[in-house]
């Protein structure tokens, strides 16, 4: 309400109205008159995605002074066949005195385009983020960019991943990084820089005092390159995140890193996934993580060692470090074949460790014995909040052991047991734990051969549990009592927000059951029915529910055989529904009729933000045209799919 003594002036009123409108309304109102245009257009052009369905190049040129975040998709840049035309566009964009982010990923700009950007960067004083991922700029383009960086004082984030820069291009970066004092994030992943490139970067790191994040994944860096980088870490005092996954530093590189960590006091996140480190390298790292070494290094909080063949010996070494380490918070050991003995060692560490909150042992061959060992640790550990044991063949015995631990544990919030063959007996045991456990919020039980009895037990647990917010599991729905049991559970439960029952043989009957739930539930926000053969009849039932439901924001119907009739039914719901934000209809053969129905709905719907139509080649030219026309006026929705890129 406006004050009588301090009434709002007209520009302020227009500004407040503009801030409350969606993009579609802004686009309409900005054409009313010049005064309204002045208030509405800045918001409309703040963030622009330039695609084949987006605004024209002319409108971009006309309003370039308003754009702060600009994404140019490949399909637009490819239309500019002449190099001179491309350079003109780049120069024009960079002359914008408001632009802060420019994303040109996957546009094949080459070294000529990179050089044009460099010329523009010399005069630009606002750009902070530049994404040139996958552009084939080569060593020449990299050299030009880092020449520009010598004088640029605003750019903080630069992504040059997958650009065929090589060691020569990295050598050219050396001087640019030495003198630049603003760049904080640099991505050079997948550029084949090798050991020589790593050595050049190490020299730059010894002198650079601003870079905090460096991505070097997939660069064929071996022992010598790793040793050079880690020597730099002994001197560098600003780098906090180093990403070296998919290289080959091996145990020699890990040993060099161990020495560096004893002197470095700033690194907090280290990713060494898939580096052939092995148990010997892990032993060296473990020594660096022990208390004696941490008298000088007390900062490393996150360590990724996935795909490193550390085996049970490596797990044993890490467990010794964890017994005394007081800084590590996240440890990922996926695909390391640590086995039950490795799990036993880690369990003993967890009984003493008081800082680790996340442990991932995805696909680690721990079996039921390993799960039982970890269960003992969970009974006394008071810090671990996330435990990933997916794909470990723990069976019903492992599940039963974990369920006993959950009755005592009061800190674990997320437990992933997907693909573990726990069966109905394991599900029933976990259900008993859920009736008394008051901390677990997320539970994954997908693909566990859970039959009718196990499913019913979980439903009973949901009636009493008041903390679980996310549940994923699959079971054979094709039995008459299942629908009734699920309905009763969801109507009683007041906390479950995300339900994933993909590939559960729901069929149209299952969809009808869930549609009844959606009419009354006030908590469910995400429903995943992907891979369930619900057909057009099931889609019709869900459509009726969506007309009255006011909480669901995400609905996944990928590969559910709804066809064009199902898409048409859901389109009717979209005309009135005002809460759904993400709808996945990919892989459903909705054809042009379904696409046209969706386009009609999107003319009035102003809340749907993402419509996924991936893997659907049945949509013909008429359907594509209809959706393309809708995108010109609906500024809220993004349509994903091969036909719309």
Coordinates of C-alpha atoms in Angstrom, one line a residue:
X1 CA 0.0 0.0 0.0
X2 CA 1.4 3.4 -1.0
X3 CA 2.0 6.0 1.7
X4 CA -0.1 9.2 1.5
X5 CA 2.9 11.3 2.4
X6 CA 5.4 9.5 0.1
X7 CA 3.5 8.4 -3.0
X8 CA 5.4 6.3 -5.6
X9 CA 6.3 8.0 -8.8
X10 CA 5.3 6.4 -12.2
X11 CA 8.8 5.0 -13.1
X12 CA 9.0 3.3 -9.7
X13 CA 5.5 1.8 -10.2
X14 CA 6.5 0.5 -13.6
X15 CA 9.7 -1.0 -12.2
X16 CA 7.8 -2.8 -9.5
X17 CA 5.3 -4.2 -12.0
X18 CA 8.2 -5.3 -14.3
X19 CA 9.9 -7.2 -11.5
X20 CA 6.7 -9.2 -10.8
X21 CA 6.1 -10.4 -14.4
X22 CA 7.3 -13.4 -16.3
X23 CA 9.3 -13.2 -19.5
X24 CA 6.3 -13.8 -21.7
X25 CA 4.4 -10.9 -20.1
X26 CA 7.5 -8.7 -20.2
X27 CA 7.8 -9.4 -24.0
X28 CA 4.2 -8.3 -24.5
X29 CA 4.3 -5.2 -22.3
X30 CA 7.5 -3.9 -23.6
X31 CA 5.7 -3.1 -26.9
X32 CA 3.1 -0.9 -25.4
X33 CA 4.9 2.5 -25.5
X34 CA 8.5 3.8 -25.0
X35 CA 8.1 4.5 -21.3
X36 CA 7.0 1.0 -20.5
X37 CA 9.6 -0.4 -22.9
X38 CA 12.3 1.4 -20.9
X39 CA 11.1 -0.3 -17.7
X40 CA 10.5 -3.8 -19.1
X41 CA 13.1 -4.4 -21.8
X42 CA 16.2 -4.4 -19.4
X43 CA 14.7 -7.4 -17.5
X44 CA 13.7 -9.1 -20.7
X45 CA 17.3 -9.0 -22.1
X46 CA 19.2 -9.5 -18.8
X47 CA 19.8 -13.2 -19.7
X48 CA 19.6 -14.3 -23.3
X49 CA 20.0 -17.7 -24.9
X50 CA 20.5 -17.2 -28.6
X51 CA 19.2 -20.3 -30.4
X52 CA 17.3 -21.0 -33.6
X53 CA 14.1 -20.4 -31.6
X54 CA 15.3 -17.4 -29.6
X55 CA 15.5 -13.7 -30.4
X56 CA 16.9 -12.5 -33.7
X57 CA 20.4 -11.3 -34.1
X58 CA 18.9 -7.9 -34.9
X59 CA 17.2 -7.6 -31.5
X60 CA 20.4 -8.7 -29.8
X61 CA 22.3 -5.9 -31.6
X62 CA 19.6 -3.4 -30.8
X63 CA 19.5 -4.3 -27.1
X64 CA 23.1 -5.4 -26.5
X65 CA 23.7 -2.7 -23.9
X66 CA 21.1 -4.4 -21.6
X67 CA 22.5 -8.0 -21.9
X68 CA 24.5 -9.3 -19.0
X69 CA 24.5 -13.1 -19.6
X70 CA 24.6 -14.3 -23.2
X71 CA 24.6 -17.9 -24.5
X72 CA 25.1 -18.4 -28.2
X73 CA 24.2 -21.9 -29.3
X74 CA 26.0 -23.8 -32.1
X75 CA 23.0 -23.6 -34.6
X76 CA 23.1 -19.8 -34.6
X77 CA 26.9 -19.4 -35.0
X78 CA 27.0 -22.0 -37.8
X79 CA 24.7 -19.9 -39.9
X80 CA 27.4 -17.2 -40.1
X81 CA 29.4 -18.9 -42.8
X82 CA 31.8 -16.1 -43.5
X83 CA 34.7 -15.6 -41.0
X84 CA 34.3 -11.9 -41.3
X85 CA 30.6 -12.1 -40.3
X86 CA 31.5 -14.2 -37.2
X87 CA 34.2 -11.7 -36.2
X88 CA 31.8 -8.9 -36.6
X89 CA 29.3 -10.6 -34.3
X90 CA 32.0 -11.3 -31.7
X91 CA 33.3 -7.7 -31.7
X92 CA 29.8 -6.3 -31.5
X93 CA 28.9 -8.4 -28.5
X94 CA 32.2 -7.7 -26.7
X95 CA 31.7 -3.9 -27.2
X96 CA 28.7 -4.2 -24.9
X97 CA 29.5 -2.4 -21.7
X98 CA 27.0 -4.4 -19.5
X99 CA 27.9 -8.0 -20.6
X100 CA 29.4 -10.1 -17.7
X101 CA 29.0 -13.7 -19.0
X102 CA 29.5 -15.0 -22.5
X103 CA 29.0 -18.7 -23.4
X104 CA 30.2 -19.9 -26.8
X105 CA 30.6 -23.6 -26.2
X106 CA 30.7 -26.0 -29.1
X107 CA 30.7 -23.3 -31.8
X108 CA 33.8 -24.3 -33.8
X109 CA 35.1 -20.8 -33.6
X110 CA 38.7 -22.0 -34.2
X111 CA 41.8 -19.9 -33.6
X112 CA 40.5 -17.1 -35.9
X113 CA 37.5 -16.7 -33.7
X114 CA 39.6 -16.8 -30.5
X115 CA 41.9 -14.1 -31.9
X116 CA 38.9 -11.9 -32.7
X117 CA 37.7 -12.4 -29.1
X118 CA 41.1 -11.4 -27.8
X119 CA 41.0 -8.1 -29.7
X120 CA 37.7 -7.4 -28.2
X121 CA 38.9 -8.4 -24.7
X122 CA 41.5 -5.7 -24.8
X123 CA 38.8 -3.0 -24.7
X124 CA 36.2 -4.9 -22.7
X125 CA 36.1 -4.0 -19.0
X126 CA 33.0 -5.9 -17.7
X127 CA 33.2 -9.6 -18.8
X128 CA 33.9 -11.9 -15.9
X129 CA 33.0 -15.3 -17.3
X130 CA 34.0 -16.7 -20.8
X131 CA 33.1 -20.3 -21.8
X132 CA 34.8 -21.5 -25.0
X133 CA 34.6 -25.2 -24.3
X134 CA 34.9 -27.5 -27.4
X135 CA 35.8 -24.8 -30.0
X136 CA 39.1 -26.1 -31.6
X137 CA 40.9 -22.9 -30.9
X138 CA 44.3 -24.8 -30.8
X139 CA 47.6 -23.5 -29.5
X140 CA 47.4 -20.3 -31.6
X141 CA 44.0 -19.4 -30.1
X142 CA 45.2 -20.2 -26.6
X143 CA 48.3 -18.0 -27.1
X144 CA 46.2 -15.1 -28.3
X145 CA 43.8 -15.4 -25.3
X146 CA 46.6 -15.4 -22.8
X147 CA 48.2 -12.4 -24.5
X148 CA 44.9 -10.6 -23.9
X149 CA 44.8 -11.7 -20.3
X150 CA 48.1 -9.9 -19.5
X151 CA 46.1 -6.6 -19.7
X152 CA 42.6 -7.7 -18.9
X153 CA 41.6 -6.9 -15.3
X154 CA 38.0 -8.3 -15.1
X155 CA 37.8 -11.9 -16.3
X156 CA 37.6 -14.3 -13.4
X157 CA 36.4 -17.6 -15.0
X158 CA 37.7 -19.1 -18.3
X159 CA 36.7 -22.4 -19.7
X160 CA 39.0 -23.7 -22.5
X161 CA 38.2 -27.4 -22.1
X162 CA 38.4 -29.7 -25.2
X163 CA 40.2 -27.2 -27.5
X164 CA 43.2 -29.1 -28.8
X165 CA 45.5 -26.7 -27.1
X166 CA 48.4 -29.2 -26.5
X167 CA 51.7 -28.6 -24.7
X168 CA 52.6 -25.7 -27.0
X169 CA 49.4 -23.8 -26.2
X170 CA 50.0 -24.4 -22.5
X171 CA 53.5 -23.0 -22.8
X172 CA 52.0 -19.8 -24.3
X173 CA 49.8 -19.5 -21.3
X174 CA 52.7 -19.4 -18.9
X175 CA 53.4 -15.6 -19.3
X176 CA 49.8 -14.7 -19.3
X177 CA 49.1 -16.5 -16.0
X178 CA 52.2 -15.0 -14.4
X179 CA 51.1 -11.4 -15.0
X180 CA 47.3 -11.8 -14.7
X181 CA 45.8 -10.8 -11.3
X182 CA 42.1 -11.5 -11.7
X183 CA 41.6 -15.0 -13.1
X184 CA 40.4 -17.4 -10.4
X185 CA 38.9 -20.4 -12.3
X186 CA 40.6 -22.0 -15.3
X187 CA 39.4 -25.2 -17.1
X188 CA 41.9 -26.8 -19.4
X189 CA 40.4 -30.3 -19.4
X190 CA 40.8 -32.7 -22.3
X191 CA 43.5 -30.7 -24.2
X192 CA 46.3 -33.3 -24.4
X193 CA 48.8 -31.0 -22.7
X194 CA 50.8 -34.0 -21.4
X195 CA 53.8 -33.7 -19.1
X196 CA 55.3 -30.8 -20.9
X197 CA 52.2 -28.7 -20.6
X198 CA 51.9 -29.6 -16.9
X199 CA 55.4 -28.5 -16.3
X200 CA 54.7 -25.1 -18.0
X201 CA 51.6 -24.7 -15.8
X202 CA 53.6 -25.6 -12.7
X203 CA 55.9 -22.7 -13.3
X204 CA 53.0 -20.3 -13.7
X205 CA 51.4 -21.6 -10.4
X206 CA 54.6 -20.8 -8.5
X207 CA 54.1 -17.1 -9.3
X208 CA 50.3 -16.8 -9.8
X209 CA 48.5 -15.5 -6.7
X210 CA 44.9 -15.4 -7.7
X211 CA 43.9 -18.8 -9.3
X212 CA 41.8 -20.9 -6.9
X213 CA 40.4 -23.6 -9.2
X214 CA 42.2 -25.5 -11.9
X215 CA 40.7 -28.3 -14.0
X216 CA 43.2 -30.6 -15.8
X217 CA 41.2 -33.7 -16.3
X218 CA 41.9 -36.0 -19.3
X219 CA 45.2 -34.5 -20.3
X220 CA 47.5 -37.5 -20.5
X221 CA 49.6 -36.2 -17.6
X222 CA 51.9 -38.8 -16.2
X223 CA 54.4 -39.1 -13.4
X224 CA 56.7 -36.3 -14.5
X225 CA 54.0 -33.8 -15.1
X226 CA 52.3 -34.6 -11.9
X227 CA 55.6 -34.2 -9.9
X228 CA 56.0 -30.7 -11.5
X229 CA 52.5 -29.7 -10.6
X230 CA 52.9 -30.9 -7.0
X231 CA 56.2 -29.1 -6.6
X232 CA 54.3 -25.9 -7.4
X233 CA 51.8 -26.8 -4.7
X234 CA 54.5 -26.5 -2.1
X235 CA 54.9 -22.8 -3.0
X236 CA 51.4 -21.8 -4.3
X237 CA 49.2 -20.3 -1.5
X238 CA 45.9 -19.7 -3.3
X239 CA 44.8 -22.8 -5.2
X240 CA 41.9 -24.6 -3.4
X241 CA 40.6 -27.0 -6.0
X242 CA 42.7 -29.2 -8.3
X243 CA 41.0 -31.6 -10.7
X244 CA 43.3 -34.2 -12.2
X245 CA 40.9 -37.1 -13.0
X246 CA 41.5 -39.3 -16.1
X247 CA 45.2 -38.9 -16.2
X248 CA 48.0 -41.4 -15.4
X249 CA 50.0 -40.0 -12.5
X250 CA 50.3 -43.6 -11.0
X251 CA 51.9 -44.4 -7.7
X252 CA 54.9 -42.2 -8.4
X253 CA 52.7 -39.1 -8.9
X254 CA 50.8 -40.0 -5.7
X255 CA 54.0 -40.1 -3.7
X256 CA 55.0 -36.7 -5.0
X257 CA 51.6 -35.4 -4.0
X258 CA 52.0 -36.8 -0.6
X259 CA 55.1 -34.7 0.0
X260 CA 53.4 -31.6 -1.4
X261 CA 50.4 -32.0 0.9
X262 CA 52.7 -31.9 3.9
X263 CA 53.7 -28.3 2.9
X264 CA 50.6 -27.0 1.2
X265 CA 48.1 -25.2 3.4
X266 CA 45.4 -24.1 1.0
X267 CA 44.2 -27.0 -1.1
X268 CA 40.7 -28.2 0.0
X269 CA 39.5 -30.3 -2.9
X270 CA 41.5 -32.9 -4.9
X271 CA 40.1 -35.2 -7.6
X272 CA 42.4 -38.0 -8.7
X273 CA 39.8 -40.3 -10.2
X274 CA 41.1 -42.9 -12.7
X275 CA 44.8 -42.3 -12.3
X276 CA 46.2 -45.8 -11.8
X277 CA 47.3 -44.9 -8.3
X278 CA 47.0 -48.4 -6.9
X279 CA 47.6 -49.5 -3.3
X280 CA 51.2 -48.1 -3.1
X281 CA 50.1 -44.7 -4.2
X282 CA 47.2 -44.8 -1.8
X283 CA 49.6 -45.7 1.0
X284 CA 51.6 -42.6 0.3
X285 CA 48.6 -40.4 0.3
X286 CA 47.4 -41.9 3.5
X287 CA 50.7 -41.0 5.1
X288 CA 50.0 -37.4 4.1
X289 CA 46.6 -37.5 5.7
X290 CA 47.8 -38.7 9.1
X291 CA 48.1 -36.3 12.0
X292 CA 51.9 -35.8 11.8
X293 CA 51.6 -34.6 8.2
X294 CA 48.6 -32.5 9.0
X295 CA 50.5 -30.4 11.5
X296 CA 51.4 -28.4 8.4
X297 CA 48.4 -29.4 6.1
X298 CA 45.1 -29.0 7.8
X299 CA 42.9 -27.9 4.8
X300 CA 42.1 -30.9 2.5
X301 CA 38.4 -31.7 3.0
X302 CA 37.4 -33.5 -0.2
X303 CA 39.3 -36.4 -1.9
X304 CA 38.2 -38.4 -5.0
X305 CA 40.0 -41.7 -5.6
X306 CA 37.5 -43.5 -7.8
X307 CA 38.7 -46.0 -10.4
X308 CA 42.2 -46.4 -8.9
X309 CA 42.5 -50.1 -8.2
X310 CA 43.4 -49.4 -4.6
X311 CA 42.0 -52.8 -3.4
X312 CA 41.8 -53.9 0.2
X313 CA 45.4 -52.8 0.9
X314 CA 44.7 -49.3 -0.2
X315 CA 41.5 -49.2 1.9
X316 CA 43.5 -50.4 4.9
X317 CA 46.0 -47.6 4.4
X318 CA 43.2 -45.0 4.2
X319 CA 41.5 -46.3 7.3
X320 CA 44.7 -45.8 9.3
X321 CA 44.8 -42.2 8.1
X322 CA 41.1 -41.7 8.9
X323 CA 41.6 -42.8 12.5
X324 CA 43.6 -39.6 13.2
X325 CA 42.7 -37.2 10.4
X326 CA 40.4 -34.4 11.5
X327 CA 39.8 -32.4 8.3
X328 CA 38.6 -34.8 5.6
X329 CA 34.8 -34.5 5.1
X330 CA 34.2 -36.3 1.8
X331 CA 35.9 -39.5 0.5
X332 CA 34.9 -41.2 -2.7
X333 CA 36.3 -44.7 -3.4
X334 CA 34.0 -46.0 -6.1
X335 CA 35.1 -48.9 -8.4
X336 CA 38.1 -49.8 -6.3
X337 CA 37.4 -53.5 -5.4
X338 CA 38.2 -53.0 -1.8
X339 CA 36.1 -56.1 -0.9
X340 CA 34.8 -57.1 2.5
X341 CA 38.3 -56.8 4.1
X342 CA 38.6 -53.2 2.9
X343 CA 35.1 -52.4 4.2
X344 CA 36.1 -53.9 7.6
X345 CA 39.1 -51.7 7.8
X346 CA 37.1 -48.6 6.9
X347 CA 34.5 -49.6 9.5
X348 CA 37.1 -49.6 12.2
X349 CA 38.2 -46.1 11.1
X350 CA 34.6 -44.8 11.2
X351 CA 34.4 -45.9 14.9
X352 CA 37.1 -43.3 15.7
X353 CA 36.8 -40.7 13.0
X354 CA 34.7 -37.6 13.9
X355 CA 34.8 -35.5 10.8
X356 CA 33.9 -37.6 7.7
X357 CA 30.3 -36.9 6.5
X358 CA 30.2 -38.5 3.1
X359 CA 31.6 -42.0 2.1
X360 CA 31.0 -43.5 -1.4
X361 CA 31.8 -47.2 -1.9
X362 CA 29.7 -47.6 -5.1
X363 CA 30.6 -50.9 -6.8
X364 CA 33.3 -51.9 -4.4
X365 CA 32.6 -55.7 -4.0
X366 CA 32.0 -55.4 -0.3
X367 CA 29.3 -58.1 -0.2
X368 CA 27.1 -58.9 2.8
X369 CA 30.2 -59.2 5.1
X370 CA 31.3 -55.7 4.2
X371 CA 27.9 -54.3 4.8
X372 CA 27.7 -56.1 8.2
X373 CA 31.1 -54.6 9.2
X374 CA 30.0 -51.1 8.2
X375 CA 26.7 -51.5 10.1
X376 CA 28.7 -52.0 13.3
X377 CA 30.4 -48.6 12.7
X378 CA 27.1 -46.9 12.1
X379 CA 25.9 -47.9 15.5
X380 CA 28.5 -45.6 17.2
X381 CA 29.6 -43.1 14.5
X382 CA 28.0 -39.7 15.0
X383 CA 29.1 -37.7 11.9
X384 CA 28.5 -39.7 8.7
X385 CA 25.5 -38.4 6.9
X386 CA 25.7 -39.9 3.4
X387 CA 26.7 -43.5 2.6
X388 CA 26.6 -44.9 -0.9
X389 CA 26.7 -48.8 -1.1
X390 CA 25.0 -49.2 -4.5
X391 CA 26.0 -52.3 -6.6
X392 CA 27.7 -54.2 -3.9
X393 CA 25.7 -57.5 -3.7
X394 CA 25.0 -57.0 0.0
X395 CA 21.9 -59.3 -0.2
X396 CA 19.2 -59.5 2.4
X397 CA 21.8 -60.3 5.2
X398 CA 23.6 -57.0 4.5
X399 CA 20.3 -55.1 4.5
X400 CA 19.2 -56.7 7.7
X401 CA 22.5 -55.7 9.4
X402 CA 22.1 -52.1 8.1
X403 CA 18.5 -52.0 9.4
X404 CA 19.7 -52.9 12.9
X405 CA 22.2 -50.1 12.7
X406 CA 19.6 -47.6 11.6
X407 CA 17.6 -48.2 14.7
X408 CA 20.5 -46.8 16.8
X409 CA 22.1 -44.3 14.3
X410 CA 20.9 -40.7 14.6
X411 CA 23.0 -38.9 12.0
X412 CA 22.8 -40.8 8.6
X413 CA 20.4 -38.9 6.3
X414 CA 21.1 -40.6 2.9
X415 CA 21.6 -44.3 2.2
X416 CA 22.0 -45.7 -1.4
X417 CA 21.4 -49.4 -1.7
X418 CA 20.4 -49.6 -5.4
X419 CA 21.2 -52.9 -7.2
X420 CA 22.0 -55.0 -4.2
X421 CA 19.6 -58.0 -4.4
X422 CA 18.2 -57.3 -0.9
X423 CA 14.9 -58.9 -1.9
X424 CA 11.7 -58.8 0.1
X425 CA 13.4 -60.0 3.3
X426 CA 15.8 -57.1 3.2
X427 CA 13.1 -54.6 2.4
X428 CA 11.0 -55.8 5.3
X429 CA 14.0 -55.4 7.6
X430 CA 14.6 -51.9 6.5
X431 CA 10.9 -51.2 6.9
X432 CA 11.1 -52.0 10.5
X433 CA 14.0 -49.6 10.9
X434 CA 12.0 -46.8 9.2
X435 CA 9.3 -47.1 11.8
X436 CA 11.6 -45.9 14.5
X437 CA 14.5 -44.1 12.7
X438 CA 14.0 -40.3 12.8
X439 CA 17.0 -39.0 10.8
X440 CA 17.1 -40.8 7.4
X441 CA 15.6 -38.5 4.7
X442 CA 16.7 -40.2 1.5
X443 CA 16.6 -44.0 0.7
X444 CA 17.4 -45.6 -2.6
X445 CA 16.3 -49.2 -3.1
X446 CA 16.0 -49.4 -6.9
X447 CA 16.4 -52.8 -8.7
X448 CA 16.5 -55.0 -5.7
X449 CA 14.2 -57.8 -6.6
X450 CA 11.6 -56.6 -4.1
X451 CA 8.4 -58.6 -4.4
X452 CA 4.9 -58.0 -3.1
X453 CA 5.7 -58.7 0.6
X454 CA 8.6 -56.3 0.6
X455 CA 6.7 -53.5 -1.1
X456 CA 3.8 -53.8 1.4
X457 CA 6.2 -53.7 4.3
X458 CA 7.7 -50.4 2.9
X459 CA 4.2 -49.0 2.5
X460 CA 3.3 -49.8 6.1
X461 CA 6.5 -48.1 7.3
X462 CA 5.6 -44.9 5.3
X463 CA 2.4 -44.6 7.4
X464 CA 4.5 -44.1 10.5
X465 CA 7.7 -42.5 9.3
X466 CA 7.8 -38.7 9.5
X467 CA 11.3 -37.9 8.2
X468 CA 11.8 -39.7 4.9
X469 CA 11.5 -37.2 2.0
X470 CA 12.9 -39.2 -0.9
X471 CA 12.2 -42.9 -1.7
X472 CA 13.3 -44.8 -4.8
X473 CA 12.4 -48.5 -5.3
X474 CA 11.1 -50.8 -8.0
X475 CA 8.7 -53.7 -7.6
X476 CA 6.2 -55.6 -9.6
X477 CA 3.0 -53.6 -9.3
X478 CA 0.9 -56.2 -11.1
X479 CA -1.1 -57.4 -8.1
X480 CA -4.4 -56.0 -7.0
X481 CA -3.6 -55.1 -3.4
X482 CA -0.5 -53.1 -4.3
X483 CA -2.3 -50.1 -5.5
X484 CA -4.5 -49.9 -2.4
X485 CA -1.6 -50.2 -0.1
X486 CA 0.4 -47.5 -1.9
X487 CA -2.6 -45.2 -1.9
X488 CA -3.2 -45.6 1.8
X489 CA 0.5 -45.0 2.6
X490 CA 0.9 -41.9 0.6
X491 CA -2.4 -40.4 1.9
X492 CA -1.2 -40.9 5.4
X493 CA 2.4 -39.9 5.0
X494 CA 3.0 -36.2 5.4
X495 CA 6.7 -35.8 4.5
X496 CA 7.6 -37.8 1.4
X497 CA 8.3 -35.2 -1.4
X498 CA 10.1 -37.4 -4.0
X499 CA 8.9 -40.8 -5.2
X500 CA 10.8 -42.7 -7.8
X501 CA 9.1 -46.0 -8.9
X502 CA 10.5 -46.2 -12.4
X503 CA 10.4 -49.6 -14.2
X504 CA 7.8 -51.0 -11.7
X505 CA 5.3 -52.4 -14.2
X506 CA 2.8 -49.9 -13.1
X507 CA 0.7 -49.8 -16.3
X508 CA -2.4 -47.7 -16.6
X509 CA -3.9 -49.1 -13.4
X510 CA -0.9 -47.9 -11.4
X511 CA -1.1 -44.5 -13.0
X512 CA -4.8 -44.3 -12.1
X513 CA -3.9 -45.2 -8.5
X514 CA -1.2 -42.4 -8.3
X515 CA -3.6 -39.9 -9.9
X516 CA -6.0 -40.4 -7.0
X517 CA -3.1 -39.8 -4.6
X518 CA -2.1 -36.6 -6.5
X519 CA -5.6 -35.2 -6.0
X520 CA -5.2 -35.2 -2.3
X521 CA -1.5 -35.1 -1.4
X522 CA 0.0 -31.8 -0.3
X523 CA 3.6 -33.0 0.0
X524 CA 4.6 -34.9 -3.1
X525 CA 6.7 -32.6 -5.4
X526 CA 8.5 -35.0 -7.7
X527 CA 7.1 -38.2 -9.3
X528 CA 9.2 -40.5 -11.5
X529 CA 7.3 -43.0 -13.5
X530 CA 9.8 -43.5 -16.3
X531 CA 9.8 -46.9 -18.0
X532 CA 6.3 -47.8 -16.8
X533 CA 4.0 -48.8 -19.6
X534 CA 1.1 -46.5 -18.5
X535 CA -0.1 -45.7 -22.1
X536 CA -2.6 -43.0 -23.0
X537 CA -5.2 -44.2 -20.5
X538 CA -2.7 -43.7 -17.6
X539 CA -1.7 -40.3 -19.0
X540 CA -5.4 -39.3 -19.1
X541 CA -5.8 -40.2 -15.4
X542 CA -2.6 -38.2 -14.5
X543 CA -3.9 -35.3 -16.5
X544 CA -7.1 -35.1 -14.5
X545 CA -5.1 -35.1 -11.3
X546 CA -2.8 -32.3 -12.5
X547 CA -5.8 -30.1 -13.1
X548 CA -6.3 -29.8 -9.3
X549 CA -2.9 -30.7 -7.8
X550 CA -1.0 -27.7 -6.5
X551 CA 2.3 -29.2 -5.2
X552 CA 3.8 -31.4 -8.0
X553 CA 6.7 -29.6 -9.7
X554 CA 8.4 -32.5 -11.5
X555 CA 6.8 -35.3 -13.5
X556 CA 9.0 -37.9 -15.4
X557 CA 7.1 -40.0 -17.9
X558 CA 10.0 -40.9 -20.1
X559 CA 9.4 -44.0 -22.2
X560 CA 5.9 -44.7 -20.9
X561 CA 4.2 -45.3 -24.2
X562 CA 1.7 -42.4 -23.8
X563 CA 1.7 -41.6 -27.5
X564 CA 0.0 -38.7 -29.1
X565 CA -3.3 -39.2 -27.2
X566 CA -1.5 -39.1 -23.9
X567 CA 0.4 -36.0 -24.9
X568 CA -2.9 -34.3 -25.9
X569 CA -4.5 -35.3 -22.5
X570 CA -1.6 -33.8 -20.6
X571 CA -1.7 -30.7 -22.7
X572 CA -5.2 -30.0 -21.4
X573 CA -3.9 -30.1 -17.8
X574 CA -1.0 -27.7 -18.7
X575 CA -3.6 -25.1 -19.6
X576 CA -4.8 -24.8 -16.0
X577 CA -1.9 -26.2 -13.9
X578 CA 0.3 -23.5 -12.4
X579 CA 2.8 -25.5 -10.4
X580 CA 4.5 -28.0 -12.7
X581 CA 8.0 -26.8 -13.6
X582 CA 9.6 -29.9 -15.3
X583 CA 7.9 -32.4 -17.6
X584 CA 9.7 -35.3 -19.2
X585 CA 7.9 -36.8 -22.2
X586 CA 10.9 -38.1 -24.0
X587 CA 10.8 -41.4 -25.8
X588 CA 7.1 -41.5 -26.2
X589 CA 6.4 -41.1 -29.9
X590 CA 3.9 -38.2 -29.4
X591 CA 4.0 -37.3 -33.1
X592 CA 3.0 -34.0 -34.6
X593 CA -0.5 -34.0 -33.1
X594 CA 0.9 -34.4 -29.6
X595 CA 3.5 -31.7 -30.2
X596 CA 0.8 -29.3 -31.6
X597 CA -1.3 -29.9 -28.5
X598 CA 1.6 -29.1 -26.2
X599 CA 2.3 -25.9 -28.2
X600 CA -1.3 -24.8 -27.7
X601 CA -1.0 -25.4 -24.0
X602 CA 2.3 -23.5 -23.7
X603 CA 0.6 -20.4 -25.2
X604 CA -1.3 -20.0 -21.9
X605 CA 0.9 -21.8 -19.4
X606 CA 3.5 -19.6 -17.8
X607 CA 5.1 -21.8 -15.2
X608 CA 6.5 -24.8 -17.1
X609 CA 10.3 -24.2 -17.4
X610 CA 11.5 -27.5 -18.9
X611 CA 9.8 -29.8 -21.4
X612 CA 11.9 -32.8 -22.4
X613 CA 11.2 -34.4 -25.7
X614 CA 14.5 -36.3 -26.1
X615 CA 14.6 -39.5 -28.2
X616 CA 11.4 -38.8 -30.1
X617 CA 11.9 -38.8 -33.8
X618 CA 8.1 -39.2 -34.5
X619 CA 7.5 -35.5 -34.2
X620 CA 7.1 -34.3 -37.8
X621 CA 7.7 -30.8 -39.4
X622 CA 4.2 -29.6 -38.4
X623 CA 4.9 -30.4 -34.7
X624 CA 8.3 -28.8 -34.8
X625 CA 6.9 -25.7 -36.4
X626 CA 4.2 -25.4 -33.9
X627 CA 6.5 -25.7 -30.9
X628 CA 9.0 -23.3 -32.5
X629 CA 6.3 -20.7 -33.0
X630 CA 5.3 -21.0 -29.3
X631 CA 8.9 -20.5 -28.2
X632 CA 8.8 -17.1 -29.8
X633 CA 6.2 -15.9 -27.4
X634 CA 6.7 -18.1 -24.3
X635 CA 9.9 -16.9 -22.7
X636 CA 9.6 -19.3 -19.7
X637 CA 9.9 -22.8 -21.2
X638 CA 13.0 -24.5 -22.6
X639 CA 12.4 -27.5 -24.8
X640 CA 15.1 -30.1 -24.9
X641 CA 15.5 -32.7 -27.6
X642 CA 17.6 -33.4 -30.7
X643 CA 14.9 -31.7 -32.9
X644 CA 15.1 -28.4 -31.0
X645 CA 18.9 -27.9 -30.7

